[in-house]
CSV table of C-alpha atoms in Angstrom, one decimal:
chain,number,residue,atom,x,y,z
A,30,MET,CA,94.6,215.8,145.3
A,31,LYS,CA,93.5,217.6,142.1
A,32,LEU,CA,93.4,214.3,140.3
A,33,LEU,CA,91.3,212.7,142.9
A,34,TYR,CA,88.9,215.7,142.7
A,35,LEU,CA,88.7,215.3,138.9
A,36,VAL,CA,88.0,211.6,139.2
A,37,LEU,CA,85.3,212.1,141.8
A,38,LEU,CA,83.7,214.8,139.6
A,39,LEU,CA,83.8,212.8,136.3
A,40,VAL,CA,82.8,209.4,137.6
A,41,PRO,CA,79.2,210.4,138.6
A,42,ALA,CA,78.7,212.1,135.2
A,43,CYS,CA,79.8,209.0,133.3
A,44,VAL,CA,77.6,206.8,135.5
A,45,LEU,CA,74.6,209.1,135.0
A,46,GLY,CA,75.1,209.1,131.2
A,47,GLN,CA,75.4,205.3,131.1
A,48,SER,CA,72.3,204.9,133.2
A,49,ALA,CA,70.5,207.4,131.0
A,50,CYS,CA,71.3,205.2,128.0
A,51,ARG,CA,69.9,202.1,129.8
A,52,ARG,CA,66.7,203.9,130.6
A,53,LEU,CA,65.9,204.5,126.9
A,54,ASN,CA,63.3,202.4,125.0
A,55,MET,CA,64.8,202.6,121.5
A,56,VAL,CA,62.6,201.7,118.5
A,57,SER,CA,64.8,200.6,115.6
A,58,ARG,CA,64.2,201.7,112.1
A,59,ALA,CA,63.2,198.1,111.2
A,60,ALA,CA,60.7,198.1,114.1
A,61,TRP,CA,58.8,201.2,113.0
A,62,GLY,CA,58.9,200.2,109.3
A,63,ALA,CA,61.4,202.7,107.9
A,64,ALA,CA,62.1,202.8,104.2
A,65,ALA,CA,65.7,202.5,103.2
A,66,PRO,CA,67.5,205.9,103.0
A,67,ARG,CA,68.6,207.1,99.5
A,68,ALA,CA,71.9,208.1,100.9
A,69,ARG,CA,73.7,208.8,104.2
A,70,THR,CA,76.1,211.6,105.2
A,71,PRO,CA,78.3,211.0,108.2
A,72,LEU,CA,77.9,213.4,111.1
A,73,SER,CA,81.0,214.6,113.0
A,74,HIS,CA,81.1,214.2,116.7
A,75,PRO,CA,80.7,215.6,119.2
A,76,THR,CA,77.9,217.8,117.8
A,77,GLN,CA,77.7,221.4,119.1
A,78,LYS,CA,73.9,221.7,119.3
A,79,VAL,CA,70.7,219.9,120.1
A,80,VAL,CA,67.7,221.2,118.2
A,81,ILE,CA,64.1,220.5,119.5
A,82,HIS,CA,61.2,220.1,117.1
A,83,HIS,CA,57.5,219.0,117.2
A,84,SER,CA,55.8,217.0,114.5
A,85,ASP,CA,52.4,218.5,114.2
A,86,SER,CA,50.7,221.8,113.3
A,87,ARG,CA,47.7,223.1,115.1
A,88,TRP,CA,45.5,221.8,112.2
A,89,THR,CA,47.0,218.3,112.4
A,90,ASP,CA,46.5,218.4,116.2
A,91,LEU,CA,42.8,219.4,115.8
A,92,PHE,CA,42.3,216.8,113.1
A,93,ASN,CA,43.9,214.2,115.3
A,94,TRP,CA,41.6,215.2,118.3
A,95,GLY,CA,44.5,216.5,120.2
A,96,GLY,CA,46.7,213.4,120.3
A,97,TYR,CA,47.5,209.8,119.5
A,98,SER,CA,45.7,206.9,121.1
A,99,ASP,CA,48.3,204.2,120.9
A,100,GLN,CA,51.8,203.3,119.8
A,101,GLU,CA,50.6,202.1,116.4
A,102,GLU,CA,49.4,205.6,115.6
A,103,TYR,CA,52.7,207.1,116.7
A,104,GLU,CA,54.6,204.6,114.4
A,105,GLU,CA,52.2,205.5,111.6
A,106,ARG,CA,53.0,209.2,112.1
A,107,VAL,CA,56.8,208.5,112.0
A,108,ARG,CA,56.3,206.7,108.7
A,109,GLU,CA,54.2,209.6,107.3
A,110,ILE,CA,56.9,212.0,108.3
A,111,GLN,CA,59.5,209.9,106.5
A,112,GLU,CA,57.3,209.6,103.4
A,113,ASP,CA,56.7,213.4,103.4
A,114,HIS,CA,60.4,214.2,103.7
A,115,MET,CA,61.4,211.7,101.0
A,116,ASP,CA,58.7,213.1,98.7
A,117,LYS,CA,60.5,216.4,99.1
A,118,ASN,CA,63.5,214.6,97.6
A,119,TRP,CA,65.3,214.4,101.0
A,120,ASP,CA,67.5,211.3,101.5
A,121,ASP,CA,65.5,210.1,104.5
A,122,ILE,CA,63.4,211.3,107.5
A,123,GLY,CA,64.9,214.6,108.6
A,124,TYR,CA,65.3,214.0,112.3
A,125,ASN,CA,67.9,212.0,114.1
A,126,PHE,CA,65.4,210.9,116.7
A,127,LEU,CA,61.6,211.1,117.4
A,128,ILE,CA,59.9,210.7,120.8
A,129,ASP,CA,56.3,209.6,121.3
A,130,GLY,CA,54.0,210.2,124.3
A,131,TYR,CA,54.9,206.8,125.9
A,132,GLY,CA,58.6,207.8,126.0
A,133,ASN,CA,59.7,205.5,123.1
A,134,VAL,CA,62.6,206.9,121.1
A,135,TYR,CA,62.4,206.2,117.3
A,136,VAL,CA,65.7,206.1,115.5
A,137,GLY,CA,65.5,208.4,112.5
A,138,ARG,CA,69.0,209.2,111.1
A,139,GLY,CA,70.5,208.2,114.5
A,140,TRP,CA,73.6,209.5,116.1
A,141,ASP,CA,76.0,209.0,113.2
A,142,ASN,CA,74.2,210.5,110.2
A,143,LYS,CA,73.7,214.2,109.3
A,144,GLY,CA,70.0,215.2,109.7
A,145,SER,CA,67.9,217.5,107.5
A,146,HIS,CA,65.9,219.3,110.2
A,147,THR,CA,67.3,222.8,110.5
A,148,PRO,CA,69.0,224.4,107.5
A,149,CYS,CA,71.7,226.3,109.4
A,150,CYS,CA,72.8,223.5,111.6
A,151,ASN,CA,72.3,220.0,110.2
A,152,SER,CA,76.0,219.3,110.2
A,153,ILE,CA,76.5,220.4,113.8
A,154,ALA,CA,73.3,219.3,115.6
A,155,ILE,CA,71.2,216.4,116.7
A,156,GLY,CA,67.6,217.0,115.8
A,157,ILE,CA,65.0,215.6,118.2
A,158,ASN,CA,61.3,215.6,117.3
A,159,PHE,CA,58.6,215.2,119.9
A,160,LEU,CA,55.5,213.7,118.2
A,161,GLY,CA,52.6,216.0,118.7
A,162,TYR,CA,51.8,219.7,118.9
A,163,PHE,CA,53.2,221.6,121.9
A,164,GLU,CA,52.3,225.3,121.6
A,165,ASP,CA,50.2,225.4,124.8
A,166,ASN,CA,50.8,222.0,126.4
A,167,LEU,CA,53.9,220.0,127.2
A,168,PRO,CA,54.6,216.5,126.0
A,169,THR,CA,53.9,213.7,128.5
A,170,ARG,CA,56.2,213.2,131.4
A,171,ALA,CA,57.4,210.0,129.8
A,172,ALA,CA,58.3,211.9,126.6
A,173,ARG,CA,60.1,214.6,128.6
A,174,GLU,CA,62.1,212.0,130.5
A,175,ALA,CA,63.0,210.2,127.3
A,176,GLY,CA,64.3,213.5,125.8
A,177,LYS,CA,66.4,214.2,128.9
A,178,ASN,CA,67.8,210.7,128.9
A,179,LEU,CA,68.5,210.7,125.2
A,180,ILE,CA,70.5,213.9,125.4
A,181,ALA,CA,72.4,212.7,128.6
A,182,CYS,CA,73.1,209.4,126.8
A,183,GLY,CA,74.5,211.3,123.7
A,184,VAL,CA,76.8,213.4,125.9
A,185,ALA,CA,78.0,210.2,127.8
A,186,MET,CA,78.8,208.5,124.4
A,187,GLY,CA,80.6,211.5,123.1
A,188,LYS,CA,78.0,212.1,120.3
A,189,ILE,CA,77.0,215.5,121.8
A,190,ARG,CA,79.5,217.9,123.2
A,191,ARG,CA,79.5,218.7,126.9
A,192,GLY,CA,78.3,222.3,127.1
A,193,TYR,CA,76.2,221.9,123.9
A,194,ALA,CA,73.8,224.7,122.8
A,195,MET,CA,70.2,223.9,123.3
A,196,ASP,CA,68.0,225.4,120.6
A,197,CYS,CA,64.5,225.3,119.4
A,198,HIS,CA,63.7,225.1,115.7
A,199,SER,CA,62.0,228.5,116.0
A,200,ASP,CA,65.3,230.1,117.3
A,201,LEU,CA,67.1,229.1,114.1
A,202,GLY,CA,64.5,229.4,111.3
A,203,ALA,CA,63.1,227.0,108.7
A,204,SER,CA,63.8,226.7,105.0
A,205,SER,CA,60.3,228.1,104.4
A,206,GLY,CA,60.9,231.0,106.7
A,207,ASP,CA,59.7,231.5,110.3
A,208,THR,CA,58.3,228.6,112.3
A,209,ASP,CA,56.7,228.2,115.7
A,210,CYS,CA,58.1,224.7,116.0
A,211,PRO,CA,58.4,223.1,118.6
A,212,GLY,CA,55.7,225.3,120.2
A,213,ALA,CA,56.1,227.8,123.0
A,214,ALA,CA,55.4,225.3,125.8
A,215,LEU,CA,58.0,222.7,124.7
A,216,CYS,CA,60.6,225.3,123.7
A,217,GLY,CA,60.4,227.0,127.1
A,218,TYR,CA,60.6,223.6,128.9
A,219,ALA,CA,63.6,222.4,126.7
A,220,LYS,CA,65.6,225.6,127.4
A,221,ARG,CA,65.0,225.2,131.2
A,222,HIS,CA,65.4,221.4,131.6
A,223,PHE,CA,67.4,220.0,128.7
A,224,ARG,CA,70.5,222.2,129.1
A,225,GLY,CA,73.7,221.0,130.7
A,226,LEU,CA,72.9,217.3,130.9
């Protein structure tokens, strides 16, 4: 009887994770025009944490008139982030994944390579960056759904530990000191809606 209960409990979780993977619109590194990484460091699985980030500062957001107008602008922003990170002598873009307002998921370092997004936790976390500035406003519904599906997919594939810790970059600190990343609105949302997937 206990075995039947366990099977009935685990099957829906596996199916949910698999369907979450199928719902993702992944944008490969080749598709967004990534430069080749200088090096790769394998990431051990399952990771203990998911760390949420946003890409833009208040000034970038104001300069960009509060957002991006199309997917080309998002792809350009992903390339800018990679260039900025590699100019700092990092091996590649720092994040494992980036999500745009249309719900597209850009592969950064992916599931299997250690990121460079949060100094304390790069070797134990998947770093997910939402493209934009989210201090006062949330990402689009499509972006939020993509984030939820990405995490559920990672759990289903064994890349993220069940019972993972959900953290915001601001909870853990930046190499330059304090940070407000990923913004209060997104951080609060992530802690309420991205846990326990």
